[in-house]
Coordinates of N, CA, C and O in Angstrom, one line a residue:
X1 N 12.0 -35.3 -3.1 CA 11.3 -35.2 -1.8 C 11.3 -36.6 -1.1 O 11.3 -37.6 -1.8
X2 N 11.4 -36.5 0.2 CA 11.4 -37.8 0.9 C 10.0 -38.4 0.9 O 9.0 -37.8 0.6
X3 N 10.0 -39.7 1.1 CA 8.7 -40.4 1.1 C 7.6 -40.0 2.0 O 6.5 -40.2 1.8
X4 N 8.1 -39.3 3.1 CA 7.1 -38.9 4.1 C 6.4 -37.6 3.8 O 5.4 -37.2 4.4
X5 N 6.9 -36.9 2.7 CA 6.3 -35.7 2.3 C 5.2 -35.8 1.3 O 5.4 -36.6 0.3
X6 N 4.1 -35.1 1.4 CA 3.1 -35.0 0.4 C 2.7 -33.6 0.1 O 2.8 -32.7 1.0
X7 N 2.4 -33.3 -1.1 CA 1.9 -32.0 -1.5 C 0.5 -32.0 -1.8 O 0.0 -33.0 -2.5
X8 N -0.3 -31.0 -1.4 CA -1.7 -31.0 -1.7 C -2.0 -29.6 -2.2 O -1.5 -28.6 -1.7
X9 N -2.8 -29.5 -3.3 CA -3.3 -28.3 -3.8 C -4.6 -27.9 -3.2 O -5.6 -28.7 -3.5
X10 N -4.6 -26.9 -2.4 CA -5.9 -26.5 -1.7 C -6.5 -25.2 -2.3 O -5.8 -24.3 -2.6
X11 N -7.8 -25.3 -2.5 CA -8.5 -24.1 -3.0 C -9.8 -23.9 -2.2 O -10.2 -24.8 -1.5
X12 N -10.3 -22.7 -2.3 CA -11.6 -22.5 -1.7 C -11.7 -22.8 -0.2 O -10.7 -22.5 0.5
X13 N -12.7 -23.5 0.2 CA -12.9 -23.8 1.6 C -11.9 -24.8 2.1 O -11.8 -24.9 3.4
X14 N -11.1 -25.4 1.3 CA -10.1 -26.4 1.8 C -8.9 -25.6 2.3 O -8.1 -26.3 3.0
X15 N -8.8 -24.3 2.1 CA -7.7 -23.6 2.7 C -7.9 -23.2 4.1 O -7.0 -23.3 4.9
X16 N -9.1 -23.0 4.5 CA -9.5 -22.5 5.8 C -9.0 -23.4 6.9 O -8.4 -22.9 8.0
X17 N -9.1 -24.7 6.9 CA -8.6 -25.6 8.0 C -7.1 -25.5 8.3 O -6.7 -25.9 9.4
X18 N -6.3 -25.0 7.4 CA -4.9 -25.0 7.6 C -4.4 -23.6 8.0 O -3.2 -23.4 8.2
X19 N -5.3 -22.6 8.1 CA -4.9 -21.2 8.3 C -4.1 -21.0 9.6 O -3.1 -20.3 9.6
X20 N -4.6 -21.6 10.7 CA -3.9 -21.4 12.0 C -2.4 -22.0 11.9 O -1.5 -21.3 12.3
X21 N -2.3 -23.2 11.3 CA -0.9 -23.8 11.2 C -0.1 -22.9 10.3 O 1.1 -22.7 10.5
X22 N -0.7 -22.4 9.2 CA 0.0 -21.6 8.2 C 0.5 -20.3 8.9 O 1.6 -19.8 8.6
X23 N -0.3 -19.7 9.7 CA 0.1 -18.5 10.4 C 1.3 -18.7 11.2 O 2.3 -17.9 11.2
X24 N 1.4 -19.8 12.0 CA 2.5 -20.1 12.8 C 3.8 -20.4 12.0 O 4.9 -20.0 12.3
X25 N 3.6 -21.1 10.8 CA 4.7 -21.4 9.9 C 5.2 -20.1 9.3 O 6.5 -19.9 9.3
X26 N 4.4 -19.2 8.9 CA 4.9 -17.9 8.3 C 5.7 -17.1 9.4 O 6.7 -16.6 9.0
X27 N 5.2 -17.1 10.6 CA 5.9 -16.3 11.6 C 7.2 -16.9 11.9 O 8.2 -16.2 12.0
X28 N 7.3 -18.2 11.9 CA 8.6 -18.9 12.2 C 9.6 -18.7 11.0 O 10.7 -18.3 11.3
X29 N 9.2 -18.9 9.8 CA 10.1 -18.8 8.7 C 10.5 -17.4 8.4 O 11.7 -17.1 8.1
X30 N 9.6 -16.5 8.5 CA 9.9 -15.1 8.2 C 10.7 -14.3 9.3 O 11.0 -13.2 9.1
X31 N 10.9 -15.0 10.4 CA 11.9 -14.4 11.4 C 13.3 -14.4 10.8 O 14.1 -13.5 11.2
X32 N 13.6 -15.2 9.9 CA 14.9 -15.3 9.3 C 15.2 -14.3 8.2 O 14.2 -13.7 7.7
X33 N 16.4 -14.1 7.9 CA 16.8 -13.3 6.8 C 16.2 -13.8 5.5 O 16.2 -15.1 5.4
X34 N 15.8 -13.0 4.6 CA 15.9 -11.6 4.5 C 14.7 -10.8 5.1 O 14.7 -9.5 5.0
X35 N 13.7 -11.4 5.7 CA 12.6 -10.7 6.2 C 12.7 -10.1 7.6 O 12.3 -9.0 7.9
X36 N 13.2 -10.9 8.5 CA 13.4 -10.5 9.9 C 12.1 -10.0 10.5 O 12.0 -9.0 11.2
X37 N 11.0 -10.7 10.2 CA 9.7 -10.3 10.5 C 9.4 -10.7 12.0 O 9.5 -11.8 12.4
X38 N 9.0 -9.6 12.7 CA 8.5 -9.9 14.1 C 7.0 -10.2 14.0 O 6.2 -9.3 14.0
X39 N 6.7 -11.5 14.0 CA 5.4 -12.0 13.7 C 4.3 -11.4 14.5 O 4.4 -11.1 15.7
X40 N 3.2 -11.1 13.9 CA 2.0 -10.6 14.5 C 0.8 -11.5 14.3 O 0.4 -11.6 13.1
X41 N 0.4 -12.2 15.3 CA -0.6 -13.3 15.1 C -2.0 -12.6 14.6 O -2.7 -13.2 13.8
X42 N -2.3 -11.5 15.1 CA -3.6 -10.8 14.7 C -3.5 -10.5 13.2 O -4.5 -10.7 12.4
X43 N -2.4 -9.9 12.8 CA -2.2 -9.6 11.3 C -2.3 -10.9 10.5 O -3.0 -10.9 9.4
X44 N -1.6 -11.9 10.9 CA -1.7 -13.2 10.2 C -3.1 -13.7 10.0 O -3.5 -14.2 9.0
X45 N -3.8 -13.6 11.1 CA -5.2 -14.1 11.0 C -6.0 -13.3 10.0 O -6.8 -13.9 9.2
X46 N -5.9 -12.0 10.0 CA -6.6 -11.1 9.1 C -6.1 -11.4 7.6 O -6.9 -11.6 6.7
X47 N -4.8 -11.4 7.4 CA -4.3 -11.6 6.1 C -4.7 -13.0 5.5 O -5.1 -13.0 4.3
X48 N -4.6 -14.0 6.3 CA -4.9 -15.3 5.8 C -6.4 -15.6 5.6 O -6.8 -16.3 4.7
X49 N -7.2 -15.0 6.4 CA -8.6 -15.2 6.2 C -9.0 -14.5 4.9 O -9.8 -15.0 4.1
X50 N -8.5 -13.3 4.7 CA -8.7 -12.6 3.4 C -8.3 -13.4 2.2 O -9.0 -13.5 1.2
X51 N -7.1 -14.0 2.3 CA -6.6 -14.8 1.2 C -7.5 -16.0 1.0 O -7.8 -16.3 -0.2
X52 N -7.9 -16.7 2.0 CA -8.7 -17.9 1.9 C -10.0 -17.7 1.2 O -10.6 -18.6 0.7
X53 N -10.5 -16.4 1.3 CA -11.8 -16.1 0.7 C -11.7 -15.5 -0.7 O -12.7 -15.3 -1.3
X54 N -10.5 -15.3 -1.1 CA -10.3 -14.7 -2.5 C -10.7 -15.7 -3.6 O -10.4 -16.9 -3.5
X55 N -11.4 -15.3 -4.6 CA -11.8 -16.1 -5.7 C -10.6 -16.6 -6.4 O -9.7 -15.9 -6.8
X56 N -10.5 -18.0 -6.6 CA -9.4 -18.6 -7.4 C -8.1 -18.6 -6.7 O -7.0 -18.8 -7.4
X57 N -8.1 -18.4 -5.4 CA -6.8 -18.5 -4.7 C -6.4 -19.9 -4.6 O -7.2 -20.8 -4.7
X58 N -5.1 -20.1 -4.4 CA -4.5 -21.5 -4.3 C -3.5 -21.5 -3.2 O -2.7 -20.5 -3.0
X59 N -3.4 -22.7 -2.6 CA -2.3 -22.9 -1.6 C -1.7 -24.3 -1.9 O -2.4 -25.3 -1.9
X60 N -0.4 -24.3 -2.2 CA 0.3 -25.6 -2.4 C 0.9 -25.9 -1.1 O 1.8 -25.2 -0.6
X61 N 0.4 -26.9 -0.4 CA 0.7 -27.2 1.0 C 1.6 -28.5 1.1 O 1.2 -29.5 0.5
X62 N 2.7 -28.4 1.8 CA 3.6 -29.5 2.0 C 3.3 -30.1 3.4 O 3.4 -29.3 4.4
X63 N 3.1 -31.4 3.5 CA 2.8 -32.0 4.8 C 3.8 -33.2 5.0 O 4.2 -33.9 4.1
X64 N 4.3 -33.2 6.2 CA 5.0 -34.4 6.7 C 4.0 -35.2 7.6 O 3.8 -34.7 8.7
X65 N 3.4 -36.2 7.1 CA 2.3 -36.8 7.8 C 1.2 -35.8 7.8 O 0.7 -35.4 6.7
X66 N 0.7 -35.4 8.9 CA -0.4 -34.4 9.0 C 0.1 -33.0 9.4 O -0.6 -32.1 9.5
X67 N 1.5 -32.9 9.6 CA 2.1 -31.6 10.0 C 2.4 -30.8 8.8 O 3.0 -31.2 7.8
X68 N 1.9 -29.5 8.8 CA 2.2 -28.6 7.7 C 3.6 -28.1 7.9 O 4.0 -27.5 8.9
X69 N 4.5 -28.3 6.9 CA 5.9 -28.0 7.0 C 6.3 -26.9 5.9 O 7.4 -26.4 6.0
X70 N 5.4 -26.6 5.0 CA 5.6 -25.6 4.0 C 4.4 -25.3 3.2 O 3.4 -26.1 3.2
X71 N 4.4 -24.1 2.6 CA 3.2 -23.7 1.8 C 3.6 -22.6 0.9 O 4.5 -21.8 1.2
X72 N 2.8 -22.5 -0.2 CA 3.1 -21.5 -1.2 C 1.7 -21.0 -1.8 O 0.9 -21.9 -2.1
X73 N 1.5 -19.7 -1.8 CA 0.2 -19.2 -2.1 C 0.1 -18.5 -3.4 O 1.2 -18.1 -4.0
X74 N -1.1 -18.3 -3.9 CA -1.3 -17.5 -5.1 C -2.7 -17.1 -5.3 O -3.6 -17.8 -4.8
X75 N -2.9 -16.0 -6.0 CA -4.3 -15.5 -6.3 C -4.2 -14.5 -7.4 O -3.1 -14.0 -7.8
X76 N -5.3 -14.2 -8.1 CA -5.3 -13.2 -9.2 C -4.9 -11.9 -8.7 O -5.2 -11.5 -7.6
X77 N -4.0 -11.2 -9.5 CA -3.5 -9.9 -9.0 C -4.5 -8.9 -8.7 O -4.4 -8.1 -7.8
X78 N -5.7 -9.0 -9.5 CA -6.7 -8.0 -9.2 C -7.4 -8.1 -7.9 O -8.2 -7.3 -7.5
X79 N -7.1 -9.2 -7.2 CA -7.7 -9.4 -5.9 C -6.6 -9.2 -4.7 O -6.9 -9.4 -3.6
X80 N -5.4 -8.8 -5.1 CA -4.4 -8.5 -4.2 C -4.5 -7.2 -3.5 O -5.3 -6.3 -3.9
X81 N -3.7 -6.9 -2.5 CA -3.7 -5.7 -1.7 C -3.2 -4.6 -2.6 O -2.4 -4.8 -3.6
X82 N -3.5 -3.3 -2.3 CA -3.1 -2.2 -3.1 C -1.6 -2.1 -3.3 O -1.2 -1.7 -4.4
X83 N -0.9 -2.4 -2.3 CA 0.6 -2.3 -2.4 C 1.2 -3.2 -3.6 O 2.2 -2.9 -4.1
X84 N 0.5 -4.2 -3.9 CA 1.0 -5.1 -5.0 C 0.2 -4.9 -6.3 O 0.8 -5.1 -7.4
X85 N -1.0 -4.5 -6.2 CA -1.8 -4.3 -7.4 C -1.5 -2.9 -8.1 O -1.3 -2.8 -9.3
X86 N -1.5 -1.9 -7.3 CA -1.4 -0.5 -7.8 C -0.2 -0.2 -8.6 O -0.3 0.6 -9.6
X87 N 1.0 -0.7 -8.2 CA 2.2 -0.4 -9.1 C 2.0 -0.9 -10.5 O 2.5 -0.2 -11.4
X88 N 1.4 -2.0 -10.7 CA 1.2 -2.5 -12.1 C 0.2 -1.5 -12.8 O 0.4 -1.2 -14.0
X89 N -0.9 -1.1 -12.2 CA -1.8 -0.3 -12.8 C -1.2 1.1 -13.1 O -1.4 1.7 -14.2
X90 N -0.3 1.6 -12.2 CA 0.3 2.9 -12.4 C 1.3 2.8 -13.6 O 1.5 3.8 -14.3
X91 N 1.8 1.6 -13.9 CA 2.8 1.5 -15.0 C 2.0 1.1 -16.3 O 2.7 0.9 -17.3
X92 N 0.7 1.0 -16.3 CA -0.1 0.8 -17.5 C -0.4 -0.6 -17.8 O -0.8 -0.9 -18.9
X93 N -0.1 -1.5 -16.9 CA -0.4 -3.0 -17.1 C -1.9 -3.3 -16.9 O -2.5 -2.7 -16.0
X94 N -2.4 -4.2 -17.8 CA -3.7 -4.8 -17.5 C -3.5 -5.9 -16.5 O -2.8 -6.9 -16.8
X95 N -4.0 -5.7 -15.3 CA -3.7 -6.7 -14.2 C -4.6 -7.9 -14.3 O -4.4 -8.9 -13.6
X96 N -5.7 -7.8 -15.0 CA -6.7 -8.9 -15.0 C -6.1 -10.3 -15.5 O -6.3 -11.3 -14.9
X97 N -5.2 -10.3 -16.5 CA -4.6 -11.6 -16.9 C -3.3 -11.9 -16.2 O -2.5 -12.8 -16.7
X98 N -3.0 -11.3 -15.0 CA -1.8 -11.6 -14.3 C -2.2 -12.3 -13.0 O -3.0 -11.9 -12.2
X99 N -1.5 -13.4 -12.7 CA -1.7 -14.2 -11.5 C -0.5 -13.9 -10.6 O 0.6 -13.9 -11.0
X100 N -0.8 -13.6 -9.3 CA 0.2 -13.2 -8.3 C 0.5 -14.3 -7.4 O -0.3 -15.0 -6.8
X101 N 1.8 -14.6 -7.3 CA 2.3 -15.6 -6.4 C 2.7 -15.0 -5.1 O 3.6 -14.1 -5.1
X102 N 2.1 -15.4 -4.0 CA 2.4 -14.8 -2.7 C 3.6 -15.5 -2.2 O 4.5 -16.1 -2.9
X103 N 3.7 -15.6 -0.9 CA 4.9 -16.1 -0.2 C 5.0 -17.6 -0.2 O 4.0 -18.3 -0.3
X104 N 6.2 -18.0 -0.3 CA 6.5 -19.5 -0.1 C 7.3 -19.6 1.2 O 8.3 -18.9 1.5
X105 N 6.9 -20.5 2.1 CA 7.5 -20.8 3.4 C 7.8 -22.3 3.5 O 6.9 -23.1 3.1
X106 N 8.9 -22.6 4.0 CA 9.3 -24.0 4.2 C 10.3 -24.1 5.3 O 11.3 -23.4 5.4
X107 N 10.0 -25.0 6.2 CA 10.9 -25.2 7.4 C 12.3 -25.7 6.9 O 12.4 -26.4 5.9
X108 N 13.4 -25.2 7.5 CA 14.7 -25.5 7.0 C 15.0 -26.9 6.8 O 15.7 -27.3 5.8
X109 N 14.5 -27.8 7.6 CA 14.9 -29.2 7.5 C 14.4 -29.9 6.2 O 14.8 -31.0 5.8
X110 N 13.4 -29.2 5.5 CA 12.8 -29.8 4.3 C 13.3 -29.1 3.0 O 12.8 -29.4 2.0
X111 N 14.3 -28.2 3.2 CA 14.8 -27.5 2.0 C 15.8 -28.4 1.2 O 16.4 -29.3 1.8
X112 N 16.0 -28.1 0.0 CA 17.0 -28.8 -0.8 C 16.4 -30.1 -1.3 O 17.2 -31.0 -1.8
X113 N 15.1 -30.3 -1.3 CA 14.5 -31.6 -1.8 C 13.6 -31.4 -3.0 O 12.8 -32.3 -3.3
X114 N 13.7 -30.3 -3.6 CA 12.8 -30.0 -4.8 C 11.5 -29.4 -4.5 O 10.7 -29.3 -5.4
X115 N 11.2 -29.1 -3.2 CA 9.9 -28.6 -2.9 C 9.7 -27.2 -3.5 O 8.6 -26.8 -3.9
X116 N 10.7 -26.4 -3.6 CA 10.6 -25.0 -4.2 C 10.1 -25.1 -5.6 O 9.2 -24.4 -6.0
X117 N 10.7 -26.1 -6.4 CA 10.2 -26.2 -7.8 C 8.7 -26.7 -7.8 O 7.9 -26.3 -8.6
X118 N 8.4 -27.6 -6.8 CA 7.0 -28.1 -6.8 C 6.1 -27.0 -6.4 O 4.9 -27.0 -7.0
X119 N 6.5 -26.1 -5.6 CA 5.6 -24.9 -5.3 C 5.3 -24.1 -6.5 O 4.2 -23.7 -6.8
X120 N 6.3 -23.8 -7.3 CA 6.1 -23.1 -8.6 C 5.3 -23.9 -9.6 O 4.4 -23.4 -10.2
X121 N 5.7 -25.2 -9.7 CA 4.9 -26.0 -10.6 C 3.4 -26.0 -10.3 O 2.6 -25.9 -11.2
X122 N 3.1 -26.1 -9.0 CA 1.7 -26.2 -8.6 C 1.0 -24.9 -8.9 O -0.2 -24.9 -9.3
X123 N 1.6 -23.8 -8.5 CA 0.9 -22.5 -8.7 C 0.8 -22.2 -10.2 O -0.3 -21.7 -10.7
X124 N 1.8 -22.5 -11.0 CA 1.7 -22.2 -12.4 C 0.6 -23.1 -13.1 O -0.1 -22.6 -13.9
X125 N 0.6 -24.3 -12.7 CA -0.5 -25.2 -13.2 C -1.9 -24.7 -12.8 O -2.8 -24.8 -13.7
X126 N -2.0 -24.3 -11.6 CA -3.3 -23.7 -11.2 C -3.7 -22.5 -12.1 O -4.9 -22.5 -12.5
X127 N -2.8 -21.6 -12.2 CA -3.1 -20.4 -13.1 C -3.4 -20.8 -14.5 O -4.4 -20.2 -15.1
X128 N -2.7 -21.8 -15.0 CA -3.0 -22.2 -16.4 C -4.4 -22.9 -16.5 O -5.1 -22.7 -17.5
X129 N -4.8 -23.7 -15.5 CA -6.1 -24.3 -15.5 C -7.2 -23.3 -15.5 O -8.3 -23.6 -16.1
X130 N -7.0 -22.2 -15.0 CA -8.1 -21.2 -15.0 C -8.3 -20.5 -16.3 O -9.3 -19.8 -16.6
X131 N -7.3 -20.7 -17.2 CA -7.4 -20.3 -18.6 C -7.7 -18.8 -18.9 O -8.2 -18.5 -19.9
X132 N -7.3 -18.0 -18.0 CA -7.4 -16.5 -18.3 C -6.2 -15.7 -17.9 O -6.2 -14.5 -17.9
X133 N -5.1 -16.4 -17.5 CA -3.9 -15.7 -17.1 C -2.8 -16.0 -18.1 O -2.4 -17.1 -18.4
X134 N -2.2 -14.8 -18.5 CA -1.1 -14.9 -19.5 C 0.3 -14.8 -18.8 O 1.3 -15.2 -19.4
X135 N 0.3 -14.3 -17.6 CA 1.6 -14.1 -16.9 C 1.4 -14.4 -15.4 O 0.3 -14.4 -14.8
X136 N 2.6 -14.7 -14.8 CA 2.7 -14.9 -13.3 C 3.7 -13.9 -12.8 O 4.8 -13.7 -13.5
X137 N 3.5 -13.4 -11.6 CA 4.4 -12.5 -11.0 C 4.5 -12.7 -9.5 O 3.6 -13.4 -8.9
X138 N 5.6 -12.3 -8.9 CA 5.8 -12.3 -7.5 C 6.7 -11.2 -7.1 O 7.3 -10.6 -8.0
X139 N 6.9 -10.9 -5.8 CA 7.9 -9.9 -5.4 C 8.7 -10.4 -4.3 O 8.3 -11.3 -3.5
X140 N 9.9 -9.8 -4.1 CA 10.8 -10.2 -3.0 C 11.3 -8.9 -2.4 O 11.4 -7.8 -3.1
X141 N 11.7 -9.0 -1.2 CA 12.2 -7.8 -0.5 C 13.6 -7.6 -1.0 O 14.4 -8.5 -1.4
X142 N 14.0 -6.3 -1.2 CA 15.3 -5.9 -1.6 C 16.1 -5.5 -0.4 O 15.8 -4.6 0.4
X143 N 17.2 -6.2 -0.2 CA 18.1 -6.0 0.9 C 19.5 -5.6 0.4 O 19.9 -6.0 -0.7
X144 N 20.2 -4.8 1.1 CA 21.6 -4.4 0.8 C 22.5 -5.7 1.0 O 22.5 -6.3 2.1
X145 N 23.2 -6.1 -0.1 CA 24.0 -7.3 0.0 C 25.1 -7.2 1.1 O 25.6 -8.2 1.5
X146 N 25.4 -6.0 1.5 CA 26.4 -5.8 2.5 C 25.8 -5.7 3.9 O 26.6 -5.4 4.9
X147 N 24.5 -5.9 4.1 CA 23.9 -5.7 5.4 C 24.5 -6.7 6.3 O 24.6 -7.9 6.1
X148 N 25.1 -6.3 7.5 CA 25.7 -7.2 8.4 C 24.8 -8.2 9.0 O 25.3 -9.2 9.6
X149 N 23.5 -8.0 8.9 CA 22.6 -9.0 9.5 C 22.4 -10.2 8.6 O 21.9 -11.3 9.0
X150 N 22.9 -10.2 7.3 CA 22.8 -11.3 6.4 C 23.7 -12.5 7.0 O 24.8 -12.2 7.3
X151 N 23.1 -13.7 7.0 CA 24.0 -14.8 7.5 C 25.1 -15.1 6.5 O 25.0 -14.9 5.3
X152 N 26.2 -15.7 7.1 CA 27.3 -16.1 6.2 C 26.9 -17.1 5.2 O 26.1 -18.1 5.6
X153 N 27.3 -16.9 4.0 CA 26.9 -17.9 3.0 C 25.5 -17.8 2.4 O 25.1 -18.6 1.6
X154 N 24.8 -16.7 2.8 CA 23.5 -16.6 2.2 C 23.5 -16.3 0.7 O 24.3 -15.5 0.2
X155 N 22.7 -17.1 0.0 CA 22.6 -16.9 -1.4 C 21.1 -16.6 -1.8 O 20.2 -17.3 -1.5
X156 N 20.9 -15.4 -2.5 CA 19.6 -15.1 -2.9 C 19.1 -16.1 -4.0 O 19.9 -16.8 -4.6
X157 N 17.8 -16.1 -4.3 CA 17.3 -17.1 -5.2 C 17.2 -16.7 -6.6 O 16.5 -17.3 -7.4
X158 N 17.9 -15.6 -7.0 CA 17.8 -15.1 -8.3 C 18.1 -16.2 -9.4 O 17.4 -16.3 -10.4
X159 N 19.1 -17.0 -9.2 CA 19.4 -18.0 -10.2 C 18.3 -19.0 -10.3 O 18.0 -19.5 -11.5
X160 N 17.7 -19.4 -9.2 CA 16.6 -20.3 -9.2 C 15.4 -19.8 -10.0 O 14.8 -20.4 -10.9
X161 N 15.1 -18.5 -9.7 CA 14.0 -17.8 -10.4 C 14.2 -17.7 -11.9 O 13.3 -17.9 -12.7
X162 N 15.4 -17.3 -12.2 CA 15.7 -17.1 -13.7 C 15.7 -18.4 -14.4 O 15.2 -18.5 -15.5
X163 N 16.1 -19.5 -13.7 CA 16.0 -20.8 -14.3 C 14.6 -21.3 -14.6 O 14.4 -22.1 -15.5
X164 N 13.6 -20.7 -13.9 CA 12.2 -21.0 -14.1 C 11.6 -20.0 -15.1 O 10.4 -20.1 -15.3
X165 N 12.4 -19.1 -15.7 CA 11.9 -18.2 -16.7 C 11.4 -16.8 -16.2 O 10.9 -16.0 -17.0
X166 N 11.6 -16.5 -14.9 CA 11.2 -15.2 -14.4 C 12.4 -14.2 -14.5 O 13.5 -14.6 -14.4
X167 N 12.0 -13.0 -14.8 CA 12.9 -11.9 -14.9 C 12.5 -10.7 -14.0 O 11.3 -10.5 -13.8
X168 N 13.4 -10.0 -13.4 CA 13.0 -8.8 -12.6 C 12.5 -7.7 -13.5 O 12.9 -7.5 -14.6
X169 N 11.5 -7.0 -12.9 CA 10.9 -5.9 -13.6 C 11.5 -4.6 -13.2 O 11.6 -4.3 -12.0
X170 N 11.9 -3.8 -14.1 CA 12.6 -2.5 -13.8 C 11.5 -1.4 -13.7 O 11.8 -0.3 -13.1
X171 N 10.3 -1.6 -14.3 CA 9.3 -0.5 -14.3 C 8.2 -0.6 -13.3 O 7.3 0.2 -13.2
X172 N 8.3 -1.7 -12.4 CA 7.3 -1.8 -11.4 C 8.0 -2.2 -10.1 O 8.7 -3.2 -10.0
X173 N 7.8 -1.3 -9.1 CA 8.3 -1.5 -7.8 C 7.3 -1.1 -6.7 O 6.3 -0.4 -7.0
X174 N 7.5 -1.6 -5.5 CA 6.6 -1.3 -4.5 C 7.3 -1.2 -3.2 O 8.5 -1.5 -3.1
X175 N 6.6 -0.9 -2.1 CA 7.2 -1.0 -0.7 C 6.1 -1.5 0.2 O 4.9 -1.3 -0.1
X176 N 6.5 -2.3 1.2 CA 5.5 -2.9 2.1 C 6.0 -2.8 3.5 O 7.2 -3.0 3.7
X177 N 5.2 -2.4 4.5 CA 5.7 -2.2 5.8 C 5.5 -3.5 6.7 O 4.5 -4.2 6.6
X178 N 6.5 -3.7 7.5 CA 6.3 -4.7 8.6 C 7.3 -4.3 9.7 O 8.3 -3.6 9.5
X179 N 7.1 -4.9 10.9 CA 8.0 -4.7 12.0 C 9.1 -5.7 12.1 O 8.8 -6.9 12.1
X180 N 10.3 -5.3 12.1 CA 11.4 -6.2 12.2 C 11.7 -6.6 13.6 O 11.3 -5.9 14.5
X181 N 12.3 -7.7 13.8 CA 12.7 -8.2 15.1 C 13.6 -7.1 15.8 O 14.6 -6.6 15.2
X182 N 13.2 -6.7 17.0 CA 14.0 -5.7 17.7 C 13.6 -4.3 17.4 O 14.1 -3.4 18.1
X183 N 12.7 -4.1 16.5 CA 12.3 -2.7 16.1 C 11.1 -2.3 17.0 O 10.3 -3.1 17.4
X184 N 10.9 -1.0 17.1 CA 9.8 -0.4 17.9 C 8.6 -0.3 17.0 O 7.4 -0.2 17.6
X185 N 8.7 -0.1 15.7 CA 7.6 0.2 14.9 C 7.8 -0.4 13.5 O 9.0 -0.7 13.1
X186 N 6.8 -0.4 12.7 CA 6.9 -0.8 11.3 C 7.7 0.2 10.5 O 7.6 1.4 10.7
X187 N 8.4 -0.3 9.5 CA 9.1 0.5 8.5 C 8.8 -0.1 7.1 O 8.7 -1.3 7.0
X188 N 8.8 0.7 6.1 CA 8.6 0.2 4.8 C 9.8 -0.4 4.2 O 10.9 0.1 4.4
X189 N 9.6 -1.5 3.5 CA 10.8 -2.2 2.8 C 10.5 -2.2 1.3 O 9.4 -2.4 0.8
X190 N 11.6 -1.9 0.6 CA 11.5 -1.9 -0.9 C 11.3 -3.3 -1.4 O 11.9 -4.3 -0.8
X191 N 10.4 -3.5 -2.4 CA 10.1 -4.8 -2.9 C 10.3 -4.8 -4.4 O 9.9 -3.8 -5.1
X192 N 10.8 -5.8 -5.0 CA 11.0 -6.0 -6.4 C 10.2 -7.1 -7.0 O 10.1 -8.2 -6.5
X193 N 9.5 -6.8 -8.1 CA 8.7 -7.8 -8.8 C 9.5 -8.5 -9.8 O 10.4 -8.0 -10.5
X194 N 9.2 -9.8 -10.0 CA 9.7 -10.7 -11.1 C 8.4 -11.2 -11.8 O 7.4 -11.4 -11.2
X195 N 8.6 -11.5 -13.1 CA 7.5 -11.9 -14.0 C 7.9 -12.9 -15.0 O 9.1 -12.9 -15.4
X196 N 6.9 -13.7 -15.5 CA 7.2 -14.5 -16.7 C 5.9 -14.8 -17.4 O 4.8 -14.6 -16.8
X197 N 6.0 -15.1 -18.7 CA 4.8 -15.5 -19.5 C 4.5 -16.9 -19.1 O 5.4 -17.8 -18.9
X198 N 3.2 -17.3 -19.1 CA 2.7 -18.6 -18.8 C 2.5 -19.4 -20.0 O 2.1 -20.6 -19.9
X199 N 2.7 -18.9 -21.2 CA 2.5 -19.6 -22.4 C 3.5 -20.7 -22.6 O 4.6 -20.6 -22.1

């Protein structure tokens, strides 16, 4: 990371002051492939307020000076939305000892400097400090690799995730709706979970 960048681990009431900047950051980053999210400020305000009030939630925030340029979230899976919690319960998992990693967003100019690893390091360390989580999981949108909207040279992060010990789950899947750029309404997108032991 460059010398101007700092990472802060935010929990509890320390998350609330960055919510507005985080909403704008999420809308900006998720406009790109593979999400193509047509940002909704009202939804972002609701989603992030809910997250900021969740017990034991964490936000690893990257700042350039005082400007928020990236962030990565996490919270106990049993406090997540039904779309992410219910598939584990339906497959017979005990969700109490699983920590869920939410989205990571980072402006393009700051990529390739090790911040992605720092985001995972920070969230994994937070989950371990709580001393009741045996696993960490996250999910990603599943896209057709032949989709013509994919930018030239796009590489999914599978190799990065595997290098950190995460593996895709074949027995747990979900779907989540959002409105894509240029679409008239929301449509559900297939989502794939990845998981690793924290021991």
